PDB file of C-alpha atoms in Angstrom:
ATOM      1  CA  MET A   1     -20.308 -12.418   7.476  1.00  0.00           C
ATOM      2  CA  ALA A   2     -23.945 -10.870   8.610  1.00  0.00           C
ATOM      3  CA  ASP A   3     -22.436 -12.204  11.400  1.00  0.00           C
ATOM      4  CA  GLU A   4     -20.124  -9.854  11.821  1.00  0.00           C
ATOM      5  CA  LEU A   5     -22.953  -6.744  11.733  1.00  0.00           C
ATOM      6  CA  PRO A   6     -23.342  -5.511  14.965  1.00  0.00           C
ATOM      7  CA  PRO A   7     -27.794  -5.655  15.891  1.00  0.00           C
ATOM      8  CA  GLU A   8     -27.986  -1.475  15.101  1.00  0.00           C
ATOM      9  CA  GLN A   9     -25.871  -1.969  11.759  1.00  0.00           C
ATOM     10  CA  ILE A  10     -28.847  -4.595  11.174  1.00  0.00           C
ATOM     11  CA  ALA A  11     -31.532  -2.719  11.860  1.00  0.00           C
ATOM     12  CA  VAL A  12     -30.426   0.453   9.898  1.00  0.00           C
ATOM     13  CA  LEU A  13     -29.920  -2.308   6.655  1.00  0.00           C
ATOM     14  CA  ARG A  14     -33.709  -3.505   8.208  1.00  0.00           C
ATOM     15  CA  LYS A  15     -35.201  -0.172   7.418  1.00  0.00           C
ATOM     16  CA  ALA A  16     -33.735   0.528   4.435  1.00  0.00           C
ATOM     17  CA  PHE A  17     -34.732  -3.324   3.034  1.00  0.00           C
ATOM     18  CA  ASP A  18     -38.242  -2.482   3.807  1.00  0.00           C
ATOM     19  CA  SER A  19     -38.417   0.974   2.461  1.00  0.00           C
ATOM     20  CA  PHE A  20     -37.333  -0.048  -0.787  1.00  0.00           C
ATOM     21  CA  ASP A  21     -39.467  -3.637  -0.418  1.00  0.00           C
ATOM     22  CA  ARG A  22     -42.664  -1.348  -1.066  1.00  0.00           C
ATOM     23  CA  GLU A  23     -45.139  -4.394  -1.944  1.00  0.00           C
ATOM     24  CA  LYS A  24     -43.893  -5.928   1.218  1.00  0.00           C
ATOM     25  CA  SER A  25     -42.520  -9.106  -0.412  1.00  0.00           C
ATOM     26  CA  GLY A  26     -39.566 -10.217   1.505  1.00  0.00           C
ATOM     27  CA  SER A  27     -37.611  -9.281  -1.620  1.00  0.00           C
ATOM     28  CA  ILE A  28     -36.239  -6.512  -3.566  1.00  0.00           C
ATOM     29  CA  PRO A  29     -35.141  -6.253  -6.886  1.00  0.00           C
ATOM     30  CA  THR A  30     -31.838  -6.538  -7.211  1.00  0.00           C
ATOM     31  CA  ASP A  31     -31.343  -3.109  -9.355  1.00  0.00           C
ATOM     32  CA  LEU A  32     -32.198  -1.022  -6.541  1.00  0.00           C
ATOM     33  CA  VAL A  33     -28.831  -2.692  -4.406  1.00  0.00           C
ATOM     34  CA  ALA A  34     -26.740  -0.023  -5.768  1.00  0.00           C
ATOM     35  CA  ASP A  35     -29.552   3.265  -4.296  1.00  0.00           C
ATOM     36  CA  ILE A  36     -29.402   1.588  -1.018  1.00  0.00           C
ATOM     37  CA  LEU A  37     -25.988   1.720  -0.309  1.00  0.00           C
ATOM     38  CA  ARG A  38     -25.965   4.952  -1.615  1.00  0.00           C
ATOM     39  CA  LEU A  39     -28.436   6.260   0.462  1.00  0.00           C
ATOM     40  CA  MET A  40     -26.304   4.323   3.275  1.00  0.00           C
ATOM     41  CA  GLY A  41     -23.417   6.748   2.630  1.00  0.00           C
ATOM     42  CA  GLN A  42     -21.723   3.208   1.737  1.00  0.00           C
ATOM     43  CA  PRO A  43     -18.608   3.123  -0.717  1.00  0.00           C
ATOM     44  CA  PHE A  44     -18.626   0.518  -3.370  1.00  0.00           C
ATOM     45  CA  ASN A  45     -17.658  -0.457  -6.922  1.00  0.00           C
ATOM     46  CA  LYS A  46     -20.331  -1.195  -9.306  1.00  0.00           C
ATOM     47  CA  LYS A  47     -18.491  -3.984 -10.975  1.00  0.00           C
ATOM     48  CA  ILE A  48     -17.622  -5.973  -7.399  1.00  0.00           C
ATOM     49  CA  LEU A  49     -21.398  -4.965  -6.164  1.00  0.00           C
ATOM     50  CA  ASP A  50     -22.829  -6.838  -9.494  1.00  0.00           C
ATOM     51  CA  GLU A  51     -20.274  -9.853  -9.143  1.00  0.00           C
ATOM     52  CA  LEU A  52     -21.549  -9.678  -5.100  1.00  0.00           C
ATOM     53  CA  ILE A  53     -25.245  -9.916  -6.295  1.00  0.00           C
ATOM     54  CA  ASP A  54     -24.558 -12.130  -8.517  1.00  0.00           C
ATOM     55  CA  GLU A  55     -22.838 -14.769  -5.827  1.00  0.00           C
ATOM     56  CA  VAL A  56     -26.237 -13.878  -3.394  1.00  0.00           C
ATOM     57  CA  ASP A  57     -28.291 -14.207  -5.505  1.00  0.00           C
ATOM     58  CA  ALA A  58     -28.545 -17.745  -5.421  1.00  0.00           C
ATOM     59  CA  ASP A  59     -31.634 -18.503  -6.821  1.00  0.00           C
ATOM     60  CA  LYS A  60     -30.497 -16.108  -9.793  1.00  0.00           C
ATOM     61  CA  SER A  61     -34.279 -14.765  -9.670  1.00  0.00           C
ATOM     62  CA  GLY A  62     -32.800 -11.038  -9.990  1.00  0.00           C
ATOM     63  CA  ARG A  63     -34.209 -10.702  -6.135  1.00  0.00           C
ATOM     64  CA  LEU A  64     -32.519 -10.341  -2.845  1.00  0.00           C
ATOM     65  CA  GLU A  65     -34.430 -11.872   0.351  1.00  0.00           C
ATOM     66  CA  PHE A  66     -33.442 -10.300   3.239  1.00  0.00           C
ATOM     67  CA  GLU A  67     -30.693 -12.504   4.364  1.00  0.00           C
ATOM     68  CA  GLU A  68     -29.322 -12.338   1.143  1.00  0.00           C
ATOM     69  CA  PHE A  69     -28.959  -8.155   0.817  1.00  0.00           C
ATOM     70  CA  VAL A  70     -27.859  -8.411   4.510  1.00  0.00           C
ATOM     71  CA  THR A  71     -24.605 -11.072   3.455  1.00  0.00           C
ATOM     72  CA  LEU A  72     -24.437  -8.663   0.408  1.00  0.00           C
ATOM     73  CA  ALA A  73     -24.416  -5.364   2.736  1.00  0.00           C
ATOM     74  CA  ALA A  74     -21.733  -7.055   4.778  1.00  0.00           C
ATOM     75  CA  LYS A  75     -19.344  -7.426   2.402  1.00  0.00           C
ATOM     76  CA  PHE A  76     -19.052  -3.341   1.990  1.00  0.00           C
ATOM     77  CA  ILE A  77     -19.128  -2.572   5.923  1.00  0.00           C
ATOM     78  CA  VAL A  78     -16.573  -4.508   7.521  1.00  0.00           C
ATOM     79  CA  GLU A  79     -14.394  -3.648   4.300  1.00  0.00           C
ATOM     80  CA  GLU A  80     -14.382  -0.038   5.023  1.00  0.00           C
ATOM     81  CA  ASP A  81     -14.135  -1.128   9.386  1.00  0.00           C
ATOM     82  CA  ALA A  82     -11.480  -2.586   8.066  1.00  0.00           C
ATOM     83  CA  GLU A  83      -9.698  -0.278   6.064  1.00  0.00           C
ATOM     84  CA  ALA A  84     -10.646   2.828   8.941  1.00  0.00           C
ATOM     85  CA  LEU A  85      -8.956   0.740  11.516  1.00  0.00           C
ATOM     86  CA  GLU A  86      -5.678   0.190   9.362  1.00  0.00           C
ATOM     87  CA  LYS A  87      -5.560   3.639   8.799  1.00  0.00           C
ATOM     88  CA  GLU A  88      -5.726   4.654  12.726  1.00  0.00           C
ATOM     89  CA  LEU A  89      -2.775   1.473  12.968  1.00  0.00           C
ATOM     90  CA  ARG A  90      -1.125   3.509  10.653  1.00  0.00           C
ATOM     91  CA  GLU A  91      -1.523   7.098  12.294  1.00  0.00           C
ATOM     92  CA  ALA A  92      -0.403   5.382  15.284  1.00  0.00           C
ATOM     93  CA  PHE A  93       2.566   3.870  14.132  1.00  0.00           C
ATOM     94  CA  ARG A  94       3.398   7.348  12.966  1.00  0.00           C
ATOM     95  CA  LEU A  95       3.539   9.187  16.120  1.00  0.00           C
ATOM     96  CA  TYR A  96       5.835   6.220  17.434  1.00  0.00           C
ATOM     97  CA  ASP A  97       7.984   5.765  14.684  1.00  0.00           C
ATOM     98  CA  LYS A  98       9.197   9.262  15.176  1.00  0.00           C
ATOM     99  CA  GLU A  99      12.583   9.495  13.207  1.00  0.00           C
ATOM    100  CA  GLY A 100       9.852   8.165  10.071  1.00  0.00           C
ATOM    101  CA  ASN A 101      11.945   5.546   8.654  1.00  0.00           C
ATOM    102  CA  GLY A 102       9.181   2.455   8.543  1.00  0.00           C
ATOM    103  CA  TYR A 103       9.912   1.121  11.909  1.00  0.00           C
ATOM    104  CA  ILE A 104       9.839   1.308  15.344  1.00  0.00           C
ATOM    105  CA  PRO A 105      12.668  -0.094  18.042  1.00  0.00           C
ATOM    106  CA  THR A 106      12.156  -2.670  19.714  1.00  0.00           C
ATOM    107  CA  SER A 107      13.097  -0.726  22.952  1.00  0.00           C
ATOM    108  CA  CYS A 108       9.880   1.312  22.060  1.00  0.00           C
ATOM    109  CA  LEU A 109       7.686  -1.547  21.788  1.00  0.00           C
ATOM    110  CA  ARG A 110       8.286  -2.745  24.756  1.00  0.00           C
ATOM    111  CA  GLU A 111       7.311   0.310  26.381  1.00  0.00           C
ATOM    112  CA  ILE A 112       4.595   0.533  24.048  1.00  0.00           C
ATOM    113  CA  LEU A 113       3.683  -2.946  25.826  1.00  0.00           C
ATOM    114  CA  ARG A 114       4.288  -2.254  29.486  1.00  0.00           C
ATOM    115  CA  GLU A 115       2.281   0.585  28.837  1.00  0.00           C
ATOM    116  CA  LEU A 116      -0.870  -1.130  27.858  1.00  0.00           C
ATOM    117  CA  ASP A 117      -0.550  -3.870  31.304  1.00  0.00           C
ATOM    118  CA  ASP A 118       1.933  -2.626  33.982  1.00  0.00           C
ATOM    119  CA  GLN A 119       1.977  -6.332  34.956  1.00  0.00           C
ATOM    120  CA  LEU A 120       4.203  -8.578  32.645  1.00  0.00           C
ATOM    121  CA  THR A 121       7.439  -9.061  33.345  1.00  0.00           C
ATOM    122  CA  ASP A 122      10.592  -8.995  31.735  1.00  0.00           C
ATOM    123  CA  GLU A 123      10.124 -12.264  30.331  1.00  0.00           C
ATOM    124  CA  GLU A 124       7.049 -12.312  29.673  1.00  0.00           C
ATOM    125  CA  LEU A 125       8.046  -9.151  27.325  1.00  0.00           C
ATOM    126  CA  ASP A 126      10.544 -10.827  26.239  1.00  0.00           C
ATOM    127  CA  ILE A 127       8.970 -13.661  24.598  1.00  0.00           C
ATOM    128  CA  MET A 128       6.554 -11.221  23.263  1.00  0.00           C
ATOM    129  CA  ILE A 129       8.969  -8.724  21.946  1.00  0.00           C
ATOM    130  CA  GLU A 130      10.418 -11.836  19.844  1.00  0.00           C
ATOM    131  CA  GLU A 131       7.325 -13.572  18.363  1.00  0.00           C
ATOM    132  CA  ILE A 132       6.542  -9.501  17.137  1.00  0.00           C
ATOM    133  CA  ASP A 133       9.592  -8.960  16.195  1.00  0.00           C
ATOM    134  CA  SER A 134       9.469 -12.671  13.792  1.00  0.00           C
ATOM    135  CA  ASP A 135      12.754 -11.528  11.611  1.00  0.00           C
ATOM    136  CA  GLY A 136      14.824 -10.811  14.321  1.00  0.00           C
ATOM    137  CA  SER A 137      16.126  -7.237  13.579  1.00  0.00           C
ATOM    138  CA  GLY A 138      15.554  -5.460  16.493  1.00  0.00           C
ATOM    139  CA  THR A 139      12.728  -3.185  14.874  1.00  0.00           C
ATOM    140  CA  VAL A 140       9.189  -3.695  13.981  1.00  0.00           C
ATOM    141  CA  ASP A 141       7.709  -2.861  10.997  1.00  0.00           C
ATOM    142  CA  PHE A 142       4.215  -1.752  10.467  1.00  0.00           C
ATOM    143  CA  ASP A 143       3.231  -5.171   9.267  1.00  0.00           C
ATOM    144  CA  GLU A 144       4.991  -6.085  11.984  1.00  0.00           C
ATOM    145  CA  PHE A 145       2.652  -3.754  14.617  1.00  0.00           C
ATOM    146  CA  MET A 146      -0.813  -4.400  12.066  1.00  0.00           C
ATOM    147  CA  GLU A 147      -0.130  -7.845  13.057  1.00  0.00           C
ATOM    148  CA  MET A 148       0.491  -7.482  16.748  1.00  0.00           C
ATOM    149  CA  MET A 149      -2.441  -5.271  17.178  1.00  0.00           C
ATOM    150  CA  THR A 150      -5.188  -7.190  15.567  1.00  0.00           C
ATOM    151  CA  GLY A 151      -4.172 -10.682  15.940  1.00  0.00           C
ATOM    152  CA  GLU A 152      -3.844 -11.324  11.863  1.00  0.00           C
TER     153      GLU A 152
END
């Protein structure tokens, strides 16, 4: 999980962690984690945070070492990034769903794919569309669009 964070984000977490590690012991009390996340502007659910602290504080010391802190913080940061991506993709989907029906025709999808890569042959486009329009409806709903854009 922590390896999903860019180095700049880890550096920010290190600064926050170090500023709360007043004794320079290499660990912080678990009850400070909520304060740190709040100061970083990171939204969190207290109940979920408590459950994650229990999970991450493997030695049940009531203190988190930096690696444990990064693992915990990454769960909130990565989740927020995924939510932001979905929101952006939903907005893009709405632009193509001109009628507001909740789907876009595969003909429109063909144009999008051709814009993304003008080297694609008709045969390649057919194969891609067949794969994306998994239910063969001739349309692509948001879930199919999301899967195509994220590969998930």
